[in-house]
XYZ file of N, CA and C in Angstrom:
777
model
N 82.539 151.966 138.081
C 81.105 152.084 138.355
C 80.693 151.270 139.562
N 81.477 150.237 139.869
C 81.155 149.395 141.006
C 82.368 149.275 141.918
N 82.129 149.234 143.216
C 83.219 149.117 144.187
C 83.620 147.656 144.320
N 84.902 147.366 144.168
C 85.387 145.990 144.277
C 85.598 145.648 145.735
N 85.085 144.510 146.162
C 85.229 144.045 147.536
C 86.053 142.770 147.545
N 86.805 142.488 148.620
C 87.609 141.269 148.687
C 86.748 140.020 148.566
N 87.293 138.994 147.953
C 86.549 137.743 147.766
C 86.290 137.058 149.096
N 85.057 136.570 149.318
C 84.680 135.954 150.605
C 85.112 134.493 150.666
N 86.405 134.269 150.675
C 86.918 132.888 150.654
C 86.487 132.095 151.879
N 86.526 132.743 153.054
C 86.166 132.035 154.279
C 84.716 131.590 154.236
N 83.848 132.460 153.772
C 82.428 132.122 153.719
C 82.199 130.950 152.777
N 82.905 130.943 151.647
C 82.762 129.852 150.696
C 83.190 128.532 151.326
N 84.304 128.560 152.092
C 84.794 127.342 152.736
C 83.803 126.825 153.766
N 83.224 127.751 154.536
C 82.230 127.355 155.534
C 81.018 126.735 154.866
N 80.628 127.316 153.706
C 79.490 126.793 152.972
C 79.740 125.354 152.536
N 80.939 125.091 152.015
C 81.271 123.729 151.604
C 81.243 122.779 152.786
N 81.758 123.241 153.945
C 81.766 122.412 155.138
C 80.345 122.078 155.576
N 79.462 123.097 155.569
C 78.075 122.886 155.967
C 77.382 121.907 155.031
N 77.694 122.016 153.725
C 77.104 121.096 152.762
C 77.518 119.667 153.051
N 78.805 119.468 153.366
C 79.298 118.128 153.667
C 78.623 117.559 154.914
N 78.492 118.406 155.940
C 77.845 117.960 157.178
C 76.396 117.605 156.914
N 75.695 118.456 156.168
C 74.286 118.207 155.857
C 74.137 116.921 155.061
N 75.042 116.712 154.102
C 74.981 115.503 153.287
C 75.131 114.265 154.163
N 76.056 114.314 155.094
C 76.269 113.176 155.987
C 75.013 112.885 156.805
N 74.347 113.931 157.307
C 73.119 113.753 158.093
C 72.020 113.123 157.246
N 71.878 113.608 155.996
C 70.810 113.100 155.134
C 70.982 111.618 154.875
N 72.186 111.205 154.489
C 72.385 109.818 154.121
C 72.443 108.893 155.344
N 72.897 109.419 156.471
C 72.864 108.618 157.693
C 71.418 108.347 158.092
N 70.576 109.379 157.934
C 69.165 109.221 158.261
C 68.509 108.193 157.335
N 68.856 108.265 156.039
C 68.280 107.332 155.074
C 68.690 105.901 155.393
N 69.953 105.706 155.765
C 70.431 104.363 156.095
C 69.725 103.832 157.345
N 69.487 104.731 158.322
C 68.811 104.323 159.558
C 67.398 103.834 159.252
N 66.713 104.542 158.350
C 65.362 104.126 157.981
C 65.399 102.772 157.287
N 66.430 102.594 156.442
C 66.546 101.327 155.721
C 66.754 100.167 156.674
N 67.645 100.362 157.671
C 67.914 99.307 158.647
C 66.650 98.960 159.422
N 65.920 100.005 159.837
C 64.683 99.778 160.589
C 63.678 99.006 159.747
N 63.646 99.330 158.451
C 62.714 98.639 157.572
C 63.038 97.165 157.440
N 64.340 96.850 157.351
C 64.762 95.458 157.236
C 64.388 94.681 158.488
N 64.578 95.303 159.665
C 64.267 94.625 160.928
C 62.788 94.288 161.044
N 61.927 95.198 160.560
C 60.495 95.011 160.756
C 59.833 94.233 159.628
N 60.367 94.367 158.405
C 59.677 93.755 157.267
C 60.518 92.738 156.522
N 61.822 92.740 156.804
C 62.709 91.820 156.102
C 63.122 92.320 154.734
N 62.691 93.521 154.359
C 63.094 94.096 153.058
C 63.320 95.587 153.224
N 64.065 96.163 152.265
C 64.376 97.591 152.323
C 63.216 98.388 151.745
N 62.773 99.393 152.485
C 61.660 100.226 152.017
C 62.100 101.074 150.829
N 61.128 101.529 150.031
C 61.440 102.311 148.829
C 61.926 103.702 149.150
N 61.449 104.292 150.234
C 61.798 105.680 150.542
C 63.286 105.904 150.705
N 64.026 105.082 151.481
C 65.455 105.304 151.593
C 66.163 105.180 150.269
N 65.705 104.299 149.386
C 66.343 104.156 148.084
C 66.227 105.451 147.306
N 65.064 106.103 147.385
C 64.894 107.378 146.692
C 65.790 108.434 147.290
N 65.931 108.403 148.614
C 66.763 109.401 149.276
C 68.210 109.262 148.879
N 68.647 108.021 148.579
C 70.043 107.797 148.211
C 70.273 107.923 146.717
N 69.254 108.300 145.981
C 69.391 108.447 144.541
C 70.477 109.451 144.217
N 71.245 109.202 143.177
C 72.358 110.076 142.832
C 71.951 111.222 141.934
N 70.668 111.323 141.552
C 70.213 112.436 140.742
C 70.577 113.743 141.412
N 71.294 114.672 140.702
C 71.803 115.870 141.364
C 70.741 116.808 141.894
N 69.595 116.913 141.199
C 68.570 117.841 141.664
C 67.935 117.339 142.948
N 67.492 116.071 142.966
C 66.842 115.545 144.161
C 67.816 115.521 145.331
N 69.061 115.267 145.041
C 70.072 115.221 146.104
C 70.262 116.610 146.719
N 70.285 117.625 145.850
C 70.450 118.987 146.370
C 69.231 119.429 147.159
N 68.046 118.989 146.733
C 66.850 119.337 147.488
C 66.909 118.738 148.885
N 67.410 117.504 149.001
C 67.579 116.888 150.307
C 68.568 117.680 151.144
N 69.663 118.103 150.515
C 70.678 118.864 151.241
C 70.130 120.206 151.705
N 69.334 120.837 150.825
C 68.763 122.124 151.212
C 67.891 121.969 152.441
N 67.057 120.929 152.448
C 66.214 120.700 153.610
C 67.011 120.420 154.852
N 68.099 119.660 154.708
C 68.926 119.335 155.868
C 69.624 120.560 156.421
N 70.142 121.415 155.508
C 70.840 122.627 155.966
C 69.878 123.566 156.664
N 68.714 123.766 156.064
C 67.742 124.646 156.715
C 67.317 124.090 158.072
N 67.175 122.760 158.161
C 66.730 122.154 159.418
C 67.731 122.362 160.538
N 69.031 122.512 160.177
C 70.040 122.717 161.218
C 69.934 124.101 161.850
N 69.325 125.040 161.121
C 69.229 126.404 161.626
C 70.497 127.191 161.413
N 71.501 126.588 160.776
C 72.782 127.265 160.582
C 72.778 128.073 159.308
N 72.030 127.617 158.307
C 72.035 128.219 156.989
C 71.764 129.719 157.023
N 70.772 130.135 157.781
C 70.370 131.529 157.762
C 71.406 132.452 158.377
N 72.307 131.921 159.175
C 73.256 132.807 159.840
C 74.607 132.890 159.134
N 75.086 131.800 158.564
C 76.412 131.882 157.965
C 76.496 131.309 156.567
N 75.591 130.456 156.162
C 75.731 129.774 154.881
C 75.388 130.655 153.712
N 76.046 130.416 152.560
C 75.686 131.080 151.325
C 74.514 130.342 150.711
N 73.558 131.088 150.165
C 72.388 130.436 149.581
C 72.765 129.535 148.426
N 73.922 129.791 147.794
C 74.329 128.988 146.645
C 74.471 127.521 147.015
N 74.850 127.223 148.266
C 75.101 125.829 148.617
C 73.813 125.124 149.038
N 72.681 125.842 149.052
C 71.435 125.221 149.476
C 70.363 125.305 148.402
N 70.772 125.664 147.169
C 69.811 125.807 146.094
C 69.639 124.504 145.343
N 68.558 124.424 144.601
C 68.293 123.231 143.815
C 68.934 123.324 142.441
N 69.832 124.248 142.236
C 70.634 124.312 141.013
C 72.096 124.474 141.426
N 72.992 124.167 140.524
C 74.414 124.157 140.851
C 75.074 125.480 140.501
N 75.877 126.017 141.416
C 76.750 127.146 141.129
C 78.137 126.550 140.898
N 78.574 126.524 139.655
C 79.840 125.897 139.306
C 81.010 126.721 139.826
N 82.010 126.040 140.380
C 83.197 126.726 140.883
C 84.152 126.976 139.719
N 83.839 128.020 138.968
C 84.612 128.410 137.794
C 84.752 129.921 137.807
N 85.953 130.419 137.490
C 86.129 131.862 137.397
C 85.350 132.360 136.185
N 84.346 133.217 136.374
C 83.485 133.614 135.261
C 84.219 134.420 134.193
N 83.805 134.225 132.971
C 84.314 134.980 131.828
C 83.160 135.784 131.239
N 83.335 137.078 131.128
C 82.287 137.923 130.565
C 82.003 137.543 129.109
N 83.046 137.373 128.328
C 82.869 137.053 126.911
C 82.166 135.704 126.733
N 82.580 134.706 127.508
C 81.971 133.389 127.398
C 80.512 133.417 127.838
N 80.210 134.188 128.877
C 78.826 134.328 129.338
C 77.947 134.912 128.239
N 78.448 135.932 127.565
C 77.695 136.551 126.473
C 77.539 135.586 125.302
N 78.570 134.773 125.056
C 78.492 133.794 123.972
C 77.394 132.771 124.228
N 77.327 132.274 125.472
C 76.290 131.296 125.820
C 74.904 131.934 125.724
N 74.784 133.167 126.185
C 73.491 133.859 126.131
C 73.032 134.059 124.685
N 73.984 134.299 123.781
C 73.641 134.584 122.378
C 73.754 133.356 121.475
N 73.809 132.188 122.075
C 73.889 130.961 121.298
C 72.548 130.684 120.632
N 72.570 130.489 119.332
C 71.326 130.228 118.616
C 71.528 130.330 117.123
N 70.529 129.939 116.381
C 70.585 129.991 114.925
C 69.993 131.299 114.422
N 70.646 131.875 113.430
C 70.125 133.082 112.811
C 70.426 134.334 113.609
N 69.989 135.466 113.075
C 70.213 136.757 113.716
C 69.330 136.894 114.950
N 69.903 137.448 115.996
C 69.180 137.638 117.253
C 69.047 139.121 117.567
N 67.953 139.460 118.217
C 67.775 140.836 118.690
C 68.203 140.864 120.152
N 69.216 141.673 120.454
C 69.856 141.673 121.768
C 69.687 143.028 122.441
N 69.255 143.001 123.704
C 69.178 144.216 124.515
C 70.354 144.222 125.478
N 71.127 145.288 125.452
C 72.309 145.447 126.300
C 71.971 146.497 127.358
N 71.686 146.045 128.560
C 71.229 146.945 129.629
C 72.425 147.465 130.424
N 72.460 148.781 130.648
C 73.575 149.390 131.378
C 74.826 149.454 130.533
N 74.671 149.889 129.291
C 75.783 149.879 128.331
C 76.823 150.953 128.583
N 76.470 151.978 129.348
C 77.435 153.022 129.690
C 77.994 153.733 128.469
N 79.313 153.807 128.390
C 79.975 154.509 127.285
C 80.099 153.645 126.036
N 79.583 152.429 126.077
C 79.631 151.462 124.969
C 81.015 150.858 124.757
N 81.901 151.022 125.722
C 83.261 150.488 125.592
C 83.271 148.959 125.534
N 82.197 148.331 125.997
C 82.119 146.874 125.985
C 82.181 146.273 124.589
N 81.828 147.040 123.569
C 81.857 146.477 122.211
C 83.274 146.077 121.811
N 84.262 146.751 122.358
C 85.650 146.479 121.978
C 86.204 145.210 122.628
N 85.391 144.565 123.467
C 85.773 143.280 124.060
C 85.339 142.107 123.190
N 84.673 142.399 122.083
C 84.204 141.336 121.202
C 83.067 140.536 121.793
N 82.119 141.221 122.417
C 81.031 140.543 123.128
C 79.861 140.144 122.236
N 79.782 140.713 121.038
C 78.611 140.476 120.194
C 79.019 139.892 118.839
N 78.388 138.794 118.432
C 78.736 138.155 117.166
C 78.109 138.860 115.962
N 78.658 138.573 114.809
C 78.143 139.137 113.569
C 76.719 138.658 113.326
N 75.928 139.529 112.724
C 74.566 139.176 112.344
C 73.495 139.632 113.315
N 73.867 139.926 114.544
C 72.871 140.320 115.541
C 72.547 141.806 115.475
N 71.394 142.154 116.020
C 71.014 143.555 116.205
C 71.099 143.838 117.700
N 71.948 144.783 118.078
C 72.166 145.093 119.490
C 71.598 146.475 119.804
N 70.705 146.511 120.782
C 70.139 147.780 121.247
C 70.713 148.050 122.630
N 71.511 149.113 122.738
C 72.150 149.469 124.007
C 71.279 150.473 124.753
N 71.096 150.233 126.064
C 70.260 151.111 126.885
C 71.032 151.574 128.112
N 70.932 152.847 128.403
C 71.508 153.397 129.637
C 70.784 154.694 129.961
N 70.813 155.052 131.239
C 70.170 156.291 131.671
C 70.922 157.512 131.159
N 72.231 157.354 130.964
C 73.083 158.450 130.486
C 73.524 158.161 129.055
N 73.376 159.131 128.195
C 73.742 158.969 126.792
C 75.258 159.082 126.624
N 75.894 158.177 125.860
C 77.342 158.288 125.628
C 77.645 159.511 124.768
N 78.861 160.034 124.891
C 79.191 161.206 124.065
C 79.356 160.787 122.601
N 79.375 161.763 121.719
C 79.374 161.494 120.287
C 80.595 160.699 119.846
N 81.743 160.993 120.438
C 82.978 160.290 120.061
C 82.878 158.807 120.401
N 82.422 158.507 121.624
C 82.283 157.109 122.044
C 81.247 156.384 121.191
N 80.139 157.057 120.916
C 79.074 156.426 120.132
C 79.541 156.135 118.709
N 80.235 157.101 118.116
C 80.733 156.924 116.757
C 81.735 155.776 116.677
N 82.660 155.718 117.659
C 83.671 154.658 117.672
C 83.021 153.285 117.839
N 82.012 153.201 118.706
C 81.349 151.925 118.987
C 80.545 151.435 117.784
N 79.775 152.321 117.165
C 78.962 151.913 116.020
C 79.839 151.564 114.819
N 80.956 152.251 114.673
C 81.890 151.928 113.591
C 82.483 150.544 113.796
N 82.887 150.257 115.038
C 83.446 148.938 115.369
C 82.405 147.853 115.104
N 81.169 148.083 115.523
C 80.104 147.102 115.334
C 79.881 146.818 113.847
N 79.823 147.868 113.049
C 79.605 147.697 111.610
C 80.755 146.909 110.981
N 81.979 147.200 111.419
C 83.147 146.490 110.886
C 83.137 145.012 111.255
N 82.439 144.681 112.354
C 82.389 143.291 112.816
C 81.049 142.620 112.505
N 80.278 143.256 111.646
C 79.115 142.576 111.083
C 77.834 142.589 111.878
N 77.675 143.484 112.842
C 76.397 143.561 113.558
C 75.951 145.013 113.704
N 74.667 145.184 113.944
C 74.088 146.518 114.093
C 74.107 146.931 115.564
N 74.403 148.180 115.815
C 74.389 148.719 117.182
C 73.721 150.081 117.176
N 72.746 150.234 118.059
C 72.150 151.555 118.256
C 71.901 151.778 119.740
N 71.790 153.040 120.119
C 71.624 153.389 121.526
C 70.239 153.976 121.772
N 69.634 153.573 122.888
C 68.348 154.129 123.330
C 68.510 154.576 124.775
N 68.291 155.852 125.035
C 68.372 156.345 126.411
C 67.112 155.929 127.160
N 67.299 155.376 128.349
C 66.118 154.934 129.082
C 66.443 154.421 130.469
N 65.404 154.228 131.258
C 65.486 153.771 132.639
C 65.254 152.261 132.674
N 66.192 151.519 133.250
C 66.100 150.060 133.280
C 64.939 149.564 134.136
N 64.420 150.409 135.025
C 63.269 150.001 135.836
C 61.954 150.183 135.078
N 62.023 150.865 133.935
C 60.827 151.111 133.122
C 61.221 151.029 131.649
N 61.645 149.860 131.216
C 62.066 149.692 129.831
C 60.902 150.010 128.887
N 61.194 150.769 127.851
C 60.124 151.260 126.976
C 59.816 150.324 125.810
N 60.223 149.076 125.924
C 59.989 148.104 124.866
C 58.788 147.227 125.213
N 58.055 146.772 124.207
C 56.902 145.887 124.466
C 57.342 144.534 125.025
N 56.409 143.827 125.608
C 56.679 142.476 126.111
C 57.196 141.592 124.974
N 58.163 140.730 125.301
C 58.661 139.757 124.330
C 59.347 140.368 123.122
N 60.098 141.445 123.331
C 60.729 142.147 122.210
C 62.107 141.615 121.816
N 62.775 140.881 122.739
C 64.165 140.510 122.499
C 64.412 139.011 122.668
N 65.354 138.521 121.870
C 65.788 137.131 121.995
C 66.751 136.965 123.165
N 67.523 138.019 123.427
C 68.579 137.971 124.445
C 68.657 139.314 125.159
N 68.941 139.270 126.467
C 69.295 140.475 127.229
C 70.595 140.178 127.945
N 71.522 141.147 127.953
C 72.796 140.987 128.651
C 73.090 142.236 129.477
N 73.852 142.037 130.559
C 74.309 143.179 131.358
C 75.579 142.805 132.098
N 76.422 143.804 132.317
C 77.677 143.601 133.043
C 77.863 144.707 134.070
N 78.143 144.321 135.305
C 78.457 145.263 136.370
C 77.428 146.401 136.445
N 76.165 146.025 136.289
C 75.106 147.026 136.275
C 74.188 146.939 137.481
N 73.830 145.732 137.884
C 72.871 145.573 138.978
C 73.420 146.054 140.316
N 74.733 146.241 140.399
C 75.337 146.756 141.631
C 75.073 148.248 141.816
N 74.560 148.918 140.788
C 74.403 150.367 140.850
C 73.196 150.828 141.651
N 72.358 149.892 142.044
C 71.209 150.276 142.852
C 71.607 150.948 144.150
N 72.737 150.524 144.715
C 73.214 151.104 145.976
C 73.802 152.497 145.789
N 74.019 152.912 144.529
C 74.621 154.210 144.257
C 73.604 155.284 143.898
N 72.329 154.918 143.900
C 71.293 155.878 143.536
C 71.209 157.008 144.563
N 70.972 158.226 144.087
C 70.820 159.368 144.987
C 69.613 159.176 145.914
N 68.544 158.629 145.346
C 67.349 158.300 146.130
C 67.166 156.791 146.055
N 67.460 156.074 147.146
C 67.370 154.606 147.127
C 65.975 154.117 146.716
N 65.942 153.085 145.910
C 64.689 152.466 145.482
C 64.637 151.057 146.059
N 63.669 150.759 146.925
C 63.571 149.406 147.495
C 63.444 148.349 146.399
N 64.187 147.266 146.554
C 64.130 146.146 145.606
C 64.475 146.572 144.179
N 65.392 147.511 144.038
C 65.755 148.028 142.707
C 66.209 146.911 141.773
N 67.076 146.019 142.277
C 67.598 144.938 141.437
C 66.472 144.038 140.934
N 65.537 143.716 141.823
C 64.422 142.850 141.440
C 63.531 143.522 140.394
N 63.326 144.818 140.526
C 62.519 145.563 139.562
C 63.168 145.520 138.182
N 64.487 145.746 138.150
C 65.216 145.739 136.874
C 65.164 144.350 136.233
N 65.420 143.317 137.030
C 65.423 141.956 136.493
C 64.026 141.564 136.011
N 63.001 142.017 136.699
C 61.629 141.735 136.269
C 61.332 142.387 134.917
N 61.860 143.584 134.715
C 61.711 144.255 133.426
C 62.454 143.506 132.325
N 63.634 142.997 132.672
C 64.407 142.212 131.712
C 63.630 140.969 131.297
N 63.051 140.291 132.274
C 62.252 139.103 131.960
C 61.054 139.469 131.086
N 60.443 140.585 131.368
C 59.252 140.998 130.621
C 59.548 141.191 129.134
N 60.668 141.845 128.811
C 60.957 142.162 127.407
C 61.572 140.990 126.651
N 61.890 139.900 127.365
C 62.405 138.708 126.698
C 61.271 137.918 126.049
N 61.571 137.324 124.894
C 60.626 136.402 124.274
C 60.601 135.103 125.080
N 59.546 134.310 125.013
C 59.560 132.992 125.656
C 60.748 132.175 125.142
N 61.523 131.631 126.073
C 62.722 130.903 125.692
C 63.936 131.792 125.530
N 63.738 133.108 125.603
C 64.852 134.051 125.479
C 65.799 133.956 126.667
N 67.032 134.380 126.469
C 68.074 134.215 127.487
C 68.564 135.547 128.064
N 68.874 135.502 129.349
C 69.473 136.652 130.035
C 70.855 136.244 130.536
N 71.884 136.935 130.044
C 73.246 136.683 130.500
C 73.707 137.805 131.409
N 74.175 137.459 132.603
C 74.602 138.486 133.568
C 76.035 138.232 134.040
N 76.741 139.321 134.301
C 78.128 139.286 134.771
C 78.224 140.400 135.810
N 78.189 140.020 137.109
C 77.966 141.008 138.158
C 78.910 140.855 139.347
N 79.027 141.934 140.119
C 79.857 141.950 141.324
C 79.059 141.631 142.588
N 77.740 141.630 142.508
C 76.934 141.456 143.719
C 76.919 139.997 144.144
N 77.369 139.744 145.368
C 77.332 138.390 145.895
C 75.878 137.931 146.020
N 75.612 136.733 145.539
C 74.276 136.133 145.612
C 73.230 136.867 144.779
N 73.654 137.584 143.732
C 72.660 138.227 142.861
C 71.819 137.171 142.157
N 72.338 135.939 142.070
C 71.545 134.860 141.472
C 70.278 134.587 142.273
N 70.288 134.951 143.560
C 69.096 134.736 144.374
C 67.961 135.682 143.973
N 68.325 136.843 143.430
C 67.309 137.752 142.893
C 66.886 137.270 141.510
N 67.872 137.015 140.661
C 67.593 136.643 139.273
C 66.833 135.332 139.187
N 67.297 134.321 139.920
C 66.701 132.984 139.821
C 65.542 132.818 140.795
N 65.809 133.001 142.094
C 64.802 132.680 143.104
C 63.591 133.605 143.071
N 63.802 134.895 142.780
C 62.700 135.855 142.860
C 62.026 136.134 141.527
N 62.753 135.949 140.414
C 62.183 136.359 139.125
C 62.064 135.199 138.129
N 63.177 134.626 137.709
C 63.143 133.657 136.608
C 62.744 132.251 137.047
N 63.083 131.847 138.264
C 62.770 130.505 138.731
C 63.899 129.524 138.466
N 63.948 128.464 139.275
C 65.058 127.509 139.205
C 65.112 126.754 137.884
N 63.948 126.514 137.260
C 63.938 125.790 135.989
C 64.562 126.604 134.861
N 64.782 127.887 135.100
C 65.328 128.759 134.055
C 66.843 128.630 133.904
N 67.511 128.068 134.895
C 68.973 128.122 134.942
C 69.619 127.290 133.837
N 70.442 127.944 133.043
C 71.307 127.255 132.087
C 72.662 127.040 132.737
N 73.171 128.067 133.407
C 74.378 127.910 134.198
C 74.583 129.128 135.086
N 75.229 128.903 136.232
C 75.652 129.978 137.127
C 77.072 129.638 137.566
N 77.973 130.618 137.498
C 79.380 130.381 137.825
C 79.889 131.406 138.834
N 80.713 130.946 139.767
C 81.352 131.828 140.747
C 82.578 131.106 141.297
N 83.591 131.883 141.658
C 84.792 131.308 142.273
C 85.254 132.301 143.345
N 84.604 132.309 144.514
C 84.858 133.316 145.544
C 86.308 133.400 146.002
N 87.073 132.325 145.875
C 88.465 132.352 146.317
C 89.349 133.126 145.349
N 88.843 133.392 144.138
C 89.646 134.097 143.138
C 89.060 135.443 142.723
N 87.743 135.559 142.743
C 87.100 136.794 142.303
C 85.727 136.894 142.951
N 85.223 138.119 143.100
C 83.871 138.259 143.647
C 82.832 138.437 142.556
N 83.191 138.090 141.324
C 82.256 138.148 140.212
C 81.399 136.881 140.180
N 80.122 137.036 139.910
C 79.227 135.915 139.680
C 78.564 136.138 138.327
N 78.489 135.090 137.525
C 77.942 135.223 136.174
C 77.047 134.029 135.869
N 76.169 134.218 134.923
C 75.296 133.112 134.562
C 74.400 133.436 133.388
N 73.663 132.424 132.977
C 72.697 132.570 131.890
C 71.422 131.843 132.310
N 70.294 132.533 132.198
C 68.987 131.938 132.492
C 68.092 132.175 131.276
N 67.024 131.400 131.192
C 66.091 131.585 130.079
C 64.671 131.807 130.614
N 63.880 132.453 129.841
C 62.500 132.713 130.218
C 61.664 131.480 129.912
N 61.111 130.870 130.951
C 60.351 129.638 130.786
C 58.874 129.877 131.104
């Protein structure tokens, strides 16, 4: 369903290099201010101390400002290295991503967007006790549907299919505890009639049908899809985790929550 592209190892390396350079500029600047403060007042000013704080969020915000100020970020840098949240260098696992998204007490109502033929159930992606509603524009054939629902019942959870358009989900606001999708957001480029901002529209619908505090787990091939999910829709405070390892795979995965 999605075209596999070679992993952008060179771009990732350049991003790390730019981050290191930016970090050096930030802390050199902070030290210079501190020295100037000592010369004029005999004591170190508070501002440089804050700049040298080891808190990861404030430190990344400083780095983001430094990278943007260089003018290099927009031409070659990956946005992941300039965000106020961390993209962990870990090879993503689809099953683990779904587990984190469905972490919670009691039975959860789960929306599975872009379920396709429902073959994903055989990967053990859904725990016992949950209610899973699978959505896709194309209905699976009877054999696939029967096999999937039988497997789900044998493993202790409910599975049903609803045919529908992910850009216009037919569920009320706040209907689900969890939404998950795999290799689905890349399909916007395959539409017969291109839809501008298709990915953002779909993710906005996903956010809409989530309950407050509900989680969205994604496992995708699109480089920097986190910039749509996090920066444009859910917001940086929503991030539970984002994982990518460009030197090994071009998959990016993560879990965000509706805040």
